[in-house]
Every structure is written in structure tokens, then in C-alpha cells.
């Protein structure tokens, strides 16, 4: 009984140590993100700034403002004379103001929105960057209870899961998100002009990126189910039509906006990953002969 109590205490102590290490990893990564918040914010908002302030619009803004201020400089002497014009060229000033409004950056409409959004941004980046370190702490806590062959499978599974999550997140951020923002921001043009807040965009971006990261875990989930004998490649192939419907439904639920374009950007990769999973299972999962025949009995040799 005493030995059990000691082992339980040691177990809880090890759990506390691993939790502390995981929290430290998240905190340090979040603090580093906070130190470099300006380049970080500029980098993650690049896709939306290209939509709300394209390069040609900024160049046009600079040219118009330069011309207008040259015009003001020429009128400077006249403005000082008693009989000179008392009003500036309001049309030119309004043109510059309109162009500047169109090329403005992300805004915040609540006094604390900017601060808490940046805090949320740094925390989320810290979580994403420190995820391998956190998983390593979980691994170090769980691994003593595993057999040698279990360690190998769990290790492969954790590594594959992390790699697939980062692959999906990178695909979403670098490929899908810019095109999605361009497509969504074009609705109603030229009568509607996109004017996003930093809180809305950061929430949309992280929901989008994390959603794609989780979707890319589909091959790993199906592979594990196949290794456990729950599904087979033939079963998945026969249920392809249902899988497509389920993927479309899941994409409609997961995507942060209801438009069909964003939904399809997630549904199409899910369908492709489903097909990839079938081929991976065919190649790497050994078939159970009795599972391929009705009644679970394989035919005799020579039959």
C-alpha cells in the first residue's frame, strides 16, 4: 500500500512537472511573439491589406497627394495676401482623403479591441509554435506506461499528426486565405468597400487556419481506424458518395463564412485527403483474408 501511495505521488509530481514545462513553452513563445508584434502583425495582415490597399491604389494615392500639395505650395503666396483666396482646393483634398480611406489598414472600433486582439494574436501564435514542445511533454508523461511496440506506433502517430496539422495550416495561410480574402472582398464592388477590423480578421484567420490543420488530420484518423480493423480500403471506397456529402456538410459547418467559395476551398482538400487515405490504407495496412469474404471465412486453397 505504501509503495502504491509513493508511486501515485511520483506520478502526480511528474504530471505537475510536465504541465509546468508545457506552460513555460507556451509563455516563452507567446512573449517572443509579443516582442516582435509589429512585423508579426504586418505579416499576417498582408493578404487583407493587398485587397483593401492594392499597390496600384497606393501609387495613385501618392501621385494625387503629391500633385495636390504642389498645387498648395504654388498658392502659398496668394493665401498670405489679404485679397487672396481664403479657401483651399477642397476637391483635391477630398480626392486624397477618399483614396486614403480606400487604402487604409485594419481598424479597431473599441478602445480595448486593439490591445486584446494583439494579446490574443500573440497567445495563439505561441500555442501554434509551441505545440510540438507541448506534445513532447505529453509524450514524456505517457511513454513509461507503453510497451515497446506501442511506443513506436504512438511516436509515428504523434509525428504524423503534427506534420499534417502544420501542412494544413500552411496550405490555408499561404494558398487558400489570400484567394479567399480576394474573393470575399470583391462582393458588391464598386458599391461596397471592404473595411475590416483587426479583431474580426484575426478571429477569421485563426479559425480558418486551425480548421484546415484539423481537416488535414483525416488521413491519420482513417489510417488508425484501418489498423484497428474498424474500416478497410474497400469499405471506404464503397462509401465514397456518402463521404463526399459528409465532407461538404462538415466544410459548411467548419468554415467561418457561409459563402460557397470558402466552403469549397475546404471541402475539395477533404475529398482529396479521403482518396489519399484509401490509397495509403491499401499500401500499408495488411489485409485480413477473412474480412474480405462473406461470413468471415476465407476459401480453402484450390477452391
PDB file of N, CA and C in Angstrom, residues 32-131:
ATOM      1  N   UNK A  32       7.859  35.930 -26.996  1.00  0.00           N
ATOM      2  CA  UNK A  32       8.674  36.225 -28.181  1.00  0.00           C
ATOM      3  C   UNK A  32       7.796  36.823 -29.282  1.00  0.00           C
ATOM      4  N   UNK A  33       6.602  36.254 -29.459  1.00  0.00           N
ATOM      5  CA  UNK A  33       5.670  36.820 -30.443  1.00  0.00           C
ATOM      6  C   UNK A  33       5.273  38.238 -30.058  1.00  0.00           C
ATOM      7  N   UNK A  34       5.130  38.498 -28.745  1.00  0.00           N
ATOM      8  CA  UNK A  34       4.792  39.843 -28.297  1.00  0.00           C
ATOM      9  C   UNK A  34       5.904  40.840 -28.541  1.00  0.00           C
ATOM     10  N   UNK A  35       7.152  40.394 -28.414  1.00  0.00           N
ATOM     11  CA  UNK A  35       8.287  41.290 -28.663  1.00  0.00           C
ATOM     12  C   UNK A  35       8.313  41.727 -30.124  1.00  0.00           C
ATOM     13  N   UNK A  36       7.993  40.799 -31.006  1.00  0.00           N
ATOM     14  CA  UNK A  36       8.026  41.092 -32.445  1.00  0.00           C
ATOM     15  C   UNK A  36       6.610  41.263 -33.002  1.00  0.00           C
ATOM     16  N   UNK A  37       5.730  41.908 -32.227  1.00  0.00           N
ATOM     17  CA  UNK A  37       4.337  42.003 -32.640  1.00  0.00           C
ATOM     18  C   UNK A  37       4.161  42.850 -33.892  1.00  0.00           C
ATOM     19  N   UNK A  38       5.003  43.847 -34.098  1.00  0.00           N
ATOM     20  CA  UNK A  38       4.824  44.709 -35.270  1.00  0.00           C
ATOM     21  C   UNK A  38       5.090  43.979 -36.587  1.00  0.00           C
ATOM     22  N   UNK A  39       6.270  43.334 -36.758  1.00  0.00           N
ATOM     23  CA  UNK A  39       6.449  42.565 -38.004  1.00  0.00           C
ATOM     24  C   UNK A  39       5.491  41.389 -38.109  1.00  0.00           C
ATOM     25  N   UNK A  40       5.121  40.805 -36.966  1.00  0.00           N
ATOM     26  CA  UNK A  40       4.165  39.695 -36.984  1.00  0.00           C
ATOM     27  C   UNK A  40       2.804  40.161 -37.480  1.00  0.00           C
ATOM     28  N   UNK A  41       2.337  41.282 -36.960  1.00  0.00           N
ATOM     29  CA  UNK A  41       1.043  41.817 -37.381  1.00  0.00           C
ATOM     30  C   UNK A  41       1.068  42.224 -38.848  1.00  0.00           C
ATOM     31  N   UNK A  42       2.172  42.816 -39.275  1.00  0.00           N
ATOM     32  CA  UNK A  42       2.296  43.205 -40.677  1.00  0.00           C
ATOM     33  C   UNK A  42       2.270  41.983 -41.592  1.00  0.00           C
ATOM     34  N   UNK A  43       2.899  40.896 -41.139  1.00  0.00           N
ATOM     35  CA  UNK A  43       2.995  39.695 -41.971  1.00  0.00           C
ATOM     36  C   UNK A  43       1.645  38.993 -42.108  1.00  0.00           C
ATOM     37  N   UNK A  44       0.929  38.834 -40.999  1.00  0.00           N
ATOM     38  CA  UNK A  44      -0.318  38.067 -41.063  1.00  0.00           C
ATOM     39  C   UNK A  44      -1.453  38.864 -41.694  1.00  0.00           C
ATOM     40  N   UNK A  45      -1.330  40.187 -41.724  1.00  0.00           N
ATOM     41  CA  UNK A  45      -2.379  41.006 -42.349  1.00  0.00           C
ATOM     42  C   UNK A  45      -2.047  41.379 -43.788  1.00  0.00           C
ATOM     43  N   UNK A  46      -0.990  40.798 -44.322  1.00  0.00           N
ATOM     44  CA  UNK A  46      -0.581  41.157 -45.683  1.00  0.00           C
ATOM     45  C   UNK A  46      -1.651  40.804 -46.701  1.00  0.00           C
ATOM     46  N   UNK A  47      -2.289  39.645 -46.525  1.00  0.00           N
ATOM     47  CA  UNK A  47      -3.283  39.209 -47.508  1.00  0.00           C
ATOM     48  C   UNK A  47      -4.485  40.141 -47.546  1.00  0.00           C
ATOM     49  N   UNK A  48      -4.907  40.652 -46.393  1.00  0.00           N
ATOM     50  CA  UNK A  48      -6.062  41.552 -46.389  1.00  0.00           C
ATOM     51  C   UNK A  48      -5.667  42.951 -46.831  1.00  0.00           C
ATOM     52  N   UNK A  49      -4.443  43.374 -46.550  1.00  0.00           N
ATOM     53  CA  UNK A  49      -4.003  44.697 -46.986  1.00  0.00           C
ATOM     54  C   UNK A  49      -3.828  44.757 -48.495  1.00  0.00           C
ATOM     55  N   UNK A  50      -3.497  43.637 -49.110  1.00  0.00           N
ATOM     56  CA  UNK A  50      -3.390  43.609 -50.568  1.00  0.00           C
ATOM     57  C   UNK A  50      -4.754  43.786 -51.218  1.00  0.00           C
ATOM     58  N   UNK A  51      -5.792  43.393 -50.494  1.00  0.00           N
ATOM     59  CA  UNK A  51      -7.152  43.546 -51.013  1.00  0.00           C
ATOM     60  C   UNK A  51      -7.668  44.950 -50.770  1.00  0.00           C
ATOM     61  N   UNK A  52      -7.490  45.465 -49.542  1.00  0.00           N
ATOM     62  CA  UNK A  52      -8.028  46.781 -49.196  1.00  0.00           C
ATOM     63  C   UNK A  52      -7.135  47.915 -49.658  1.00  0.00           C
ATOM     64  N   UNK A  53      -5.847  47.632 -49.884  1.00  0.00           N
ATOM     65  CA  UNK A  53      -4.921  48.677 -50.335  1.00  0.00           C
ATOM     66  C   UNK A  53      -3.967  48.104 -51.366  1.00  0.00           C
ATOM     67  N   UNK A  54      -4.438  47.786 -52.580  1.00  0.00           N
ATOM     68  CA  UNK A  54      -3.554  47.255 -53.614  1.00  0.00           C
ATOM     69  C   UNK A  54      -2.482  48.258 -54.000  1.00  0.00           C
ATOM     70  N   UNK A  55      -1.387  47.753 -54.549  1.00  0.00           N
ATOM     71  CA  UNK A  55      -0.232  48.594 -54.859  1.00  0.00           C
ATOM     72  C   UNK A  55      -0.591  49.734 -55.808  1.00  0.00           C
ATOM     73  N   UNK A  56      -1.402  49.450 -56.833  1.00  0.00           N
ATOM     74  CA  UNK A  56      -1.726  50.497 -57.793  1.00  0.00           C
ATOM     75  C   UNK A  56      -2.537  51.622 -57.144  1.00  0.00           C
ATOM     76  N   UNK A  57      -3.360  51.271 -56.142  1.00  0.00           N
ATOM     77  CA  UNK A  57      -4.135  52.300 -55.451  1.00  0.00           C
ATOM     78  C   UNK A  57      -3.237  53.173 -54.592  1.00  0.00           C
ATOM     79  N   UNK A  58      -2.259  52.558 -53.942  1.00  0.00           N
ATOM     80  CA  UNK A  58      -1.328  53.330 -53.117  1.00  0.00           C
ATOM     81  C   UNK A  58      -0.502  54.269 -53.989  1.00  0.00           C
ATOM     82  N   UNK A  59      -0.057  53.783 -55.152  1.00  0.00           N
ATOM     83  CA  UNK A  59       0.707  54.635 -56.067  1.00  0.00           C
ATOM     84  C   UNK A  59      -0.149  55.804 -56.545  1.00  0.00           C
ATOM     85  N   UNK A  60      -1.404  55.511 -56.862  1.00  0.00           N
ATOM     86  CA  UNK A  60      -2.313  56.572 -57.287  1.00  0.00           C
ATOM     87  C   UNK A  60      -2.513  57.586 -56.168  1.00  0.00           C
ATOM     88  N   UNK A  61      -2.634  57.105 -54.955  1.00  0.00           N
ATOM     89  CA  UNK A  61      -2.783  57.996 -53.806  1.00  0.00           C
ATOM     90  C   UNK A  61      -1.580  58.913 -53.664  1.00  0.00           C
ATOM     91  N   UNK A  62      -0.385  58.336 -53.752  1.00  0.00           N
ATOM     92  CA  UNK A  62       0.826  59.138 -53.603  1.00  0.00           C
ATOM     93  C   UNK A  62       0.932  60.191 -54.705  1.00  0.00           C
ATOM     94  N   UNK A  63       0.607  59.815 -55.937  1.00  0.00           N
ATOM     95  CA  UNK A  63       0.689  60.771 -57.046  1.00  0.00           C
ATOM     96  C   UNK A  63      -0.311  61.912 -56.874  1.00  0.00           C
ATOM     97  N   UNK A  64      -1.549  61.573 -56.521  1.00  0.00           N
ATOM     98  CA  UNK A  64      -2.563  62.611 -56.361  1.00  0.00           C
ATOM     99  C   UNK A  64      -2.227  63.556 -55.216  1.00  0.00           C
ATOM    100  N   UNK A  65      -1.758  63.007 -54.120  1.00  0.00           N
ATOM    101  CA  UNK A  65      -1.402  63.856 -52.978  1.00  0.00           C
ATOM    102  C   UNK A  65      -0.198  64.734 -53.305  1.00  0.00           C
ATOM    103  N   UNK A  66       0.775  64.170 -54.030  1.00  0.00           N
ATOM    104  CA  UNK A  66       1.946  64.965 -54.405  1.00  0.00           C
ATOM    105  C   UNK A  66       1.538  66.125 -55.310  1.00  0.00           C
ATOM    106  N   UNK A  67       0.667  65.843 -56.272  1.00  0.00           N
ATOM    107  CA  UNK A  67       0.193  66.909 -57.155  1.00  0.00           C
ATOM    108  C   UNK A  67      -0.582  67.971 -56.381  1.00  0.00           C
ATOM    109  N   UNK A  68      -1.385  67.506 -55.444  1.00  0.00           N
ATOM    110  CA  UNK A  68      -2.195  68.458 -54.692  1.00  0.00           C
ATOM    111  C   UNK A  68      -1.340  69.351 -53.801  1.00  0.00           C
ATOM    112  N   UNK A  69      -0.358  68.764 -53.136  1.00  0.00           N
ATOM    113  CA  UNK A  69       0.489  69.572 -52.262  1.00  0.00           C
ATOM    114  C   UNK A  69       1.393  70.508 -53.064  1.00  0.00           C
ATOM    115  N   UNK A  70       1.764  70.119 -54.283  1.00  0.00           N
ATOM    116  CA  UNK A  70       2.474  71.056 -55.162  1.00  0.00           C
ATOM    117  C   UNK A  70       1.569  72.240 -55.502  1.00  0.00           C
ATOM    118  N   UNK A  71       0.306  71.939 -55.728  1.00  0.00           N
ATOM    119  CA  UNK A  71      -0.656  73.000 -56.022  1.00  0.00           C
ATOM    120  C   UNK A  71      -0.812  73.947 -54.826  1.00  0.00           C
ATOM    121  N   UNK A  72      -0.842  73.396 -53.638  1.00  0.00           N
ATOM    122  CA  UNK A  72      -0.933  74.237 -52.441  1.00  0.00           C
ATOM    123  C   UNK A  72       0.311  75.104 -52.274  1.00  0.00           C
ATOM    124  N   UNK A  73       1.458  74.533 -52.601  1.00  0.00           N
ATOM    125  CA  UNK A  73       2.705  75.289 -52.470  1.00  0.00           C
ATOM    126  C   UNK A  73       2.706  76.494 -53.410  1.00  0.00           C
ATOM    127  N   UNK A  74       2.157  76.310 -54.611  1.00  0.00           N
ATOM    128  CA  UNK A  74       2.102  77.422 -55.557  1.00  0.00           C
ATOM    129  C   UNK A  74       1.147  78.521 -55.082  1.00  0.00           C
ATOM    130  N   UNK A  75       0.104  78.126 -54.365  1.00  0.00           N
ATOM    131  CA  UNK A  75      -0.862  79.099 -53.870  1.00  0.00           C
ATOM    132  C   UNK A  75      -0.471  79.702 -52.522  1.00  0.00           C
ATOM    133  N   UNK A  76       0.650  79.276 -52.021  1.00  0.00           N
ATOM    134  CA  UNK A  76       1.042  79.697 -50.674  1.00  0.00           C
ATOM    135  C   UNK A  76       1.148  81.224 -50.558  1.00  0.00           C
ATOM    136  N   UNK A  77       1.766  81.850 -51.558  1.00  0.00           N
ATOM    137  CA  UNK A  77       1.933  83.305 -51.507  1.00  0.00           C
ATOM    138  C   UNK A  77       0.595  84.024 -51.624  1.00  0.00           C
ATOM    139  N   UNK A  78      -0.310  83.474 -52.444  1.00  0.00           N
ATOM    140  CA  UNK A  78      -1.623  84.096 -52.596  1.00  0.00           C
ATOM    141  C   UNK A  78      -2.450  84.002 -51.317  1.00  0.00           C
ATOM    142  N   UNK A  79      -2.265  82.893 -50.589  1.00  0.00           N
ATOM    143  CA  UNK A  79      -3.027  82.713 -49.359  1.00  0.00           C
ATOM    144  C   UNK A  79      -2.651  83.734 -48.298  1.00  0.00           C
ATOM    145  N   UNK A  80      -1.409  84.252 -48.376  1.00  0.00           N
ATOM    146  CA  UNK A  80      -0.953  85.224 -47.382  1.00  0.00           C
ATOM    147  C   UNK A  80      -1.444  86.640 -47.688  1.00  0.00           C
ATOM    148  N   UNK A  81      -1.878  86.885 -48.922  1.00  0.00           N
ATOM    149  CA  UNK A  81      -2.334  88.224 -49.290  1.00  0.00           C
ATOM    150  C   UNK A  81      -3.759  88.450 -48.779  1.00  0.00           C
ATOM    151  N   UNK A  82      -4.070  89.689 -48.377  1.00  0.00           N
ATOM    152  CA  UNK A  82      -5.414  89.965 -47.857  1.00  0.00           C
ATOM    153  C   UNK A  82      -6.510  89.660 -48.858  1.00  0.00           C
ATOM    154  N   UNK A  83      -6.267  89.935 -50.133  1.00  0.00           N
ATOM    155  CA  UNK A  83      -7.298  89.730 -51.147  1.00  0.00           C
ATOM    156  C   UNK A  83      -7.193  88.363 -51.832  1.00  0.00           C
ATOM    157  N   UNK A  84      -6.301  87.522 -51.349  1.00  0.00           N
ATOM    158  CA  UNK A  84      -6.106  86.217 -51.975  1.00  0.00           C
ATOM    159  C   UNK A  84      -7.207  85.253 -51.595  1.00  0.00           C
ATOM    160  N   UNK A  85      -7.210  84.065 -52.193  1.00  0.00           N
ATOM    161  CA  UNK A  85      -8.239  83.071 -51.879  1.00  0.00           C
ATOM    162  C   UNK A  85      -8.143  82.625 -50.425  1.00  0.00           C
ATOM    163  N   UNK A  86      -9.292  82.505 -49.780  1.00  0.00           N
ATOM    164  CA  UNK A  86      -9.336  82.118 -48.373  1.00  0.00           C
ATOM    165  C   UNK A  86      -9.551  80.613 -48.183  1.00  0.00           C
ATOM    166  N   UNK A  87      -9.955  79.933 -49.204  1.00  0.00           N
ATOM    167  CA  UNK A  87     -10.248  78.501 -49.093  1.00  0.00           C
ATOM    168  C   UNK A  87      -9.275  77.701 -49.940  1.00  0.00           C
ATOM    169  N   UNK A  88      -8.941  76.544 -49.459  1.00  0.00           N
ATOM    170  CA  UNK A  88      -8.053  75.658 -50.201  1.00  0.00           C
ATOM    171  C   UNK A  88      -8.885  74.859 -51.201  1.00  0.00           C
ATOM    172  N   UNK A  89      -8.210  74.162 -52.054  1.00  0.00           N
ATOM    173  CA  UNK A  89      -8.878  73.355 -53.072  1.00  0.00           C
ATOM    174  C   UNK A  89      -9.524  72.143 -52.400  1.00  0.00           C
ATOM    175  N   UNK A  90     -10.800  72.250 -52.078  1.00  0.00           N
ATOM    176  CA  UNK A  90     -11.477  71.179 -51.358  1.00  0.00           C
ATOM    177  C   UNK A  90     -11.617  69.914 -52.208  1.00  0.00           C
ATOM    178  N   UNK A  91     -11.733  70.093 -53.511  1.00  0.00           N
ATOM    179  CA  UNK A  91     -11.872  68.922 -54.377  1.00  0.00           C
ATOM    180  C   UNK A  91     -10.619  68.065 -54.341  1.00  0.00           C
ATOM    181  N   UNK A  92      -9.465  68.721 -54.406  1.00  0.00           N
ATOM    182  CA  UNK A  92      -8.218  67.961 -54.336  1.00  0.00           C
ATOM    183  C   UNK A  92      -8.033  67.302 -52.992  1.00  0.00           C
ATOM    184  N   UNK A  93      -8.375  68.028 -51.921  1.00  0.00           N
ATOM    185  CA  UNK A  93      -8.255  67.456 -50.579  1.00  0.00           C
ATOM    186  C   UNK A  93      -9.189  66.267 -50.406  1.00  0.00           C
ATOM    187  N   UNK A  94     -10.408  66.366 -50.938  1.00  0.00           N
ATOM    188  CA  UNK A  94     -11.362  65.271 -50.828  1.00  0.00           C
ATOM    189  C   UNK A  94     -10.902  64.053 -51.620  1.00  0.00           C
ATOM    190  N   UNK A  95     -10.263  64.289 -52.770  1.00  0.00           N
ATOM    191  CA  UNK A  95      -9.744  63.167 -53.560  1.00  0.00           C
ATOM    192  C   UNK A  95      -8.686  62.405 -52.781  1.00  0.00           C
ATOM    193  N   UNK A  96      -7.767  63.144 -52.154  1.00  0.00           N
ATOM    194  CA  UNK A  96      -6.730  62.494 -51.348  1.00  0.00           C
ATOM    195  C   UNK A  96      -7.346  61.753 -50.170  1.00  0.00           C
ATOM    196  N   UNK A  97      -8.348  62.369 -49.534  1.00  0.00           N
ATOM    197  CA  UNK A  97      -8.979  61.731 -48.378  1.00  0.00           C
ATOM    198  C   UNK A  97      -9.695  60.448 -48.783  1.00  0.00           C
ATOM    199  N   UNK A  98     -10.382  60.483 -49.925  1.00  0.00           N
ATOM    200  CA  UNK A  98     -11.092  59.290 -50.386  1.00  0.00           C
ATOM    201  C   UNK A  98     -10.127  58.162 -50.716  1.00  0.00           C
ATOM    202  N   UNK A  99      -9.048  58.487 -51.403  1.00  0.00           N
ATOM    203  CA  UNK A  99      -8.065  57.463 -51.740  1.00  0.00           C
ATOM    204  C   UNK A  99      -7.402  56.906 -50.487  1.00  0.00           C
ATOM    205  N   UNK A 100      -7.151  57.783 -49.537  1.00  0.00           N
ATOM    206  CA  UNK A 100      -6.527  57.312 -48.294  1.00  0.00           C
ATOM    207  C   UNK A 100      -7.474  56.390 -47.522  1.00  0.00           C
ATOM    208  N   UNK A 101      -8.764  56.709 -47.535  1.00  0.00           N
ATOM    209  CA  UNK A 101      -9.738  55.856 -46.851  1.00  0.00           C
ATOM    210  C   UNK A 101      -9.805  54.480 -47.497  1.00  0.00           C
ATOM    211  N   UNK A 102      -9.729  54.450 -48.835  1.00  0.00           N
ATOM    212  CA  UNK A 102      -9.768  53.170 -49.531  1.00  0.00           C
ATOM    213  C   UNK A 102      -8.529  52.336 -49.260  1.00  0.00           C
ATOM    214  N   UNK A 103      -7.396  52.988 -49.012  1.00  0.00           N
ATOM    215  CA  UNK A 103      -6.146  52.254 -48.809  1.00  0.00           C
ATOM    216  C   UNK A 103      -5.784  52.139 -47.340  1.00  0.00           C
ATOM    217  N   UNK A 104      -6.754  52.352 -46.459  1.00  0.00           N
ATOM    218  CA  UNK A 104      -6.462  52.308 -45.026  1.00  0.00           C
ATOM    219  C   UNK A 104      -6.199  50.885 -44.572  1.00  0.00           C
ATOM    220  N   UNK A 105      -5.532  50.784 -43.416  1.00  0.00           N
ATOM    221  CA  UNK A 105      -5.210  49.486 -42.848  1.00  0.00           C
ATOM    222  C   UNK A 105      -6.377  48.992 -41.993  1.00  0.00           C
ATOM    223  N   UNK A 106      -6.159  47.847 -41.351  1.00  0.00           N
ATOM    224  CA  UNK A 106      -7.173  47.326 -40.445  1.00  0.00           C
ATOM    225  C   UNK A 106      -7.408  48.302 -39.300  1.00  0.00           C
ATOM    226  N   UNK A 107      -8.631  48.341 -38.824  1.00  0.00           N
ATOM    227  CA  UNK A 107      -9.009  49.292 -37.786  1.00  0.00           C
ATOM    228  C   UNK A 107      -9.518  48.559 -36.557  1.00  0.00           C
ATOM    229  N   UNK A 108      -9.674  49.302 -35.457  1.00  0.00           N
ATOM    230  CA  UNK A 108     -10.391  48.780 -34.303  1.00  0.00           C
ATOM    231  C   UNK A 108     -11.389  49.838 -33.856  1.00  0.00           C
ATOM    232  N   UNK A 109     -12.563  49.376 -33.422  1.00  0.00           N
ATOM    233  CA  UNK A 109     -13.679  50.283 -33.139  1.00  0.00           C
ATOM    234  C   UNK A 109     -14.024  50.329 -31.656  1.00  0.00           C
ATOM    235  N   UNK A 110     -13.271  49.618 -30.831  1.00  0.00           N
ATOM    236  CA  UNK A 110     -13.483  49.635 -29.384  1.00  0.00           C
ATOM    237  C   UNK A 110     -12.169  50.017 -28.727  1.00  0.00           C
ATOM    238  N   UNK A 111     -12.197  50.799 -27.646  1.00  0.00           N
ATOM    239  CA  UNK A 111     -10.938  51.260 -27.045  1.00  0.00           C
ATOM    240  C   UNK A 111      -9.964  50.145 -26.685  1.00  0.00           C
ATOM    241  N   UNK A 112     -10.474  49.004 -26.223  1.00  0.00           N
ATOM    242  CA  UNK A 112      -9.589  47.908 -25.808  1.00  0.00           C
ATOM    243  C   UNK A 112      -9.424  46.841 -26.886  1.00  0.00           C
ATOM    244  N   UNK A 113     -10.074  47.017 -28.031  1.00  0.00           N
ATOM    245  CA  UNK A 113     -10.040  45.986 -29.071  1.00  0.00           C
ATOM    246  C   UNK A 113      -8.634  45.745 -29.593  1.00  0.00           C
ATOM    247  N   UNK A 114      -7.892  46.813 -29.838  1.00  0.00           N
ATOM    248  CA  UNK A 114      -6.545  46.655 -30.368  1.00  0.00           C
ATOM    249  C   UNK A 114      -5.641  45.901 -29.416  1.00  0.00           C
ATOM    250  N   UNK A 115      -5.674  46.264 -28.132  1.00  0.00           N
ATOM    251  CA  UNK A 115      -4.794  45.625 -27.148  1.00  0.00           C
ATOM    252  C   UNK A 115      -5.122  44.146 -26.990  1.00  0.00           C
ATOM    253  N   UNK A 116      -6.397  43.838 -26.766  1.00  0.00           N
ATOM    254  CA  UNK A 116      -6.762  42.447 -26.521  1.00  0.00           C
ATOM    255  C   UNK A 116      -6.630  41.590 -27.781  1.00  0.00           C
ATOM    256  N   UNK A 117      -6.800  42.185 -28.939  1.00  0.00           N
ATOM    257  CA  UNK A 117      -6.592  41.424 -30.171  1.00  0.00           C
ATOM    258  C   UNK A 117      -5.127  41.075 -30.353  1.00  0.00           C
ATOM    259  N   UNK A 118      -4.237  42.014 -30.065  1.00  0.00           N
ATOM    260  CA  UNK A 118      -2.808  41.720 -30.133  1.00  0.00           C
ATOM    261  C   UNK A 118      -2.414  40.675 -29.098  1.00  0.00           C
ATOM    262  N   UNK A 119      -3.003  40.757 -27.912  1.00  0.00           N
ATOM    263  CA  UNK A 119      -2.740  39.748 -26.880  1.00  0.00           C
ATOM    264  C   UNK A 119      -3.193  38.371 -27.359  1.00  0.00           C
ATOM    265  N   UNK A 120      -4.388  38.317 -27.940  1.00  0.00           N
ATOM    266  CA  UNK A 120      -4.906  37.064 -28.478  1.00  0.00           C
ATOM    267  C   UNK A 120      -4.024  36.548 -29.604  1.00  0.00           C
ATOM    268  N   UNK A 121      -3.569  37.444 -30.460  1.00  0.00           N
ATOM    269  CA  UNK A 121      -2.707  37.058 -31.570  1.00  0.00           C
ATOM    270  C   UNK A 121      -1.416  36.428 -31.067  1.00  0.00           C
ATOM    271  N   UNK A 122      -0.761  37.071 -30.106  1.00  0.00           N
ATOM    272  CA  UNK A 122       0.498  36.549 -29.569  1.00  0.00           C
ATOM    273  C   UNK A 122       0.283  35.213 -28.870  1.00  0.00           C
ATOM    274  N   UNK A 123      -0.830  35.078 -28.148  1.00  0.00           N
ATOM    275  CA  UNK A 123      -1.114  33.821 -27.459  1.00  0.00           C
ATOM    276  C   UNK A 123      -1.361  32.695 -28.456  1.00  0.00           C
ATOM    277  N   UNK A 124      -2.123  32.956 -29.505  1.00  0.00           N
ATOM    278  CA  UNK A 124      -2.403  31.926 -30.494  1.00  0.00           C
ATOM    279  C   UNK A 124      -1.148  31.523 -31.251  1.00  0.00           C
ATOM    280  N   UNK A 125      -0.316  32.497 -31.596  1.00  0.00           N
ATOM    281  CA  UNK A 125       0.954  32.175 -32.254  1.00  0.00           C
ATOM    282  C   UNK A 125       1.831  31.357 -31.320  1.00  0.00           C
ATOM    283  N   UNK A 126       1.849  31.730 -30.036  1.00  0.00           N
ATOM    284  CA  UNK A 126       2.616  30.962 -29.064  1.00  0.00           C
ATOM    285  C   UNK A 126       2.141  29.528 -28.958  1.00  0.00           C
ATOM    286  N   UNK A 127       0.828  29.320 -28.985  1.00  0.00           N
ATOM    287  CA  UNK A 127       0.276  27.967 -28.935  1.00  0.00           C
ATOM    288  C   UNK A 127       0.660  27.161 -30.168  1.00  0.00           C
ATOM    289  N   UNK A 128       0.557  27.779 -31.339  1.00  0.00           N
ATOM    290  CA  UNK A 128       0.885  27.068 -32.573  1.00  0.00           C
ATOM    291  C   UNK A 128       2.365  26.708 -32.642  1.00  0.00           C
ATOM    292  N   UNK A 129       3.222  27.644 -32.254  1.00  0.00           N
ATOM    293  CA  UNK A 129       4.662  27.399 -32.338  1.00  0.00           C
ATOM    294  C   UNK A 129       5.115  26.389 -31.289  1.00  0.00           C
ATOM    295  N   UNK A 130       4.533  26.469 -30.096  1.00  0.00           N
ATOM    296  CA  UNK A 130       4.971  25.597 -29.001  1.00  0.00           C
ATOM    297  C   UNK A 130       4.265  24.250 -29.001  1.00  0.00           C
ATOM    298  N   UNK A 131       3.368  23.999 -29.946  1.00  0.00           N
ATOM    299  CA  UNK A 131       2.618  22.743 -29.970  1.00  0.00           C
ATOM    300  C   UNK A 131       3.518  21.507 -29.950  1.00  0.00           C
TER     301      UNK A 131
END
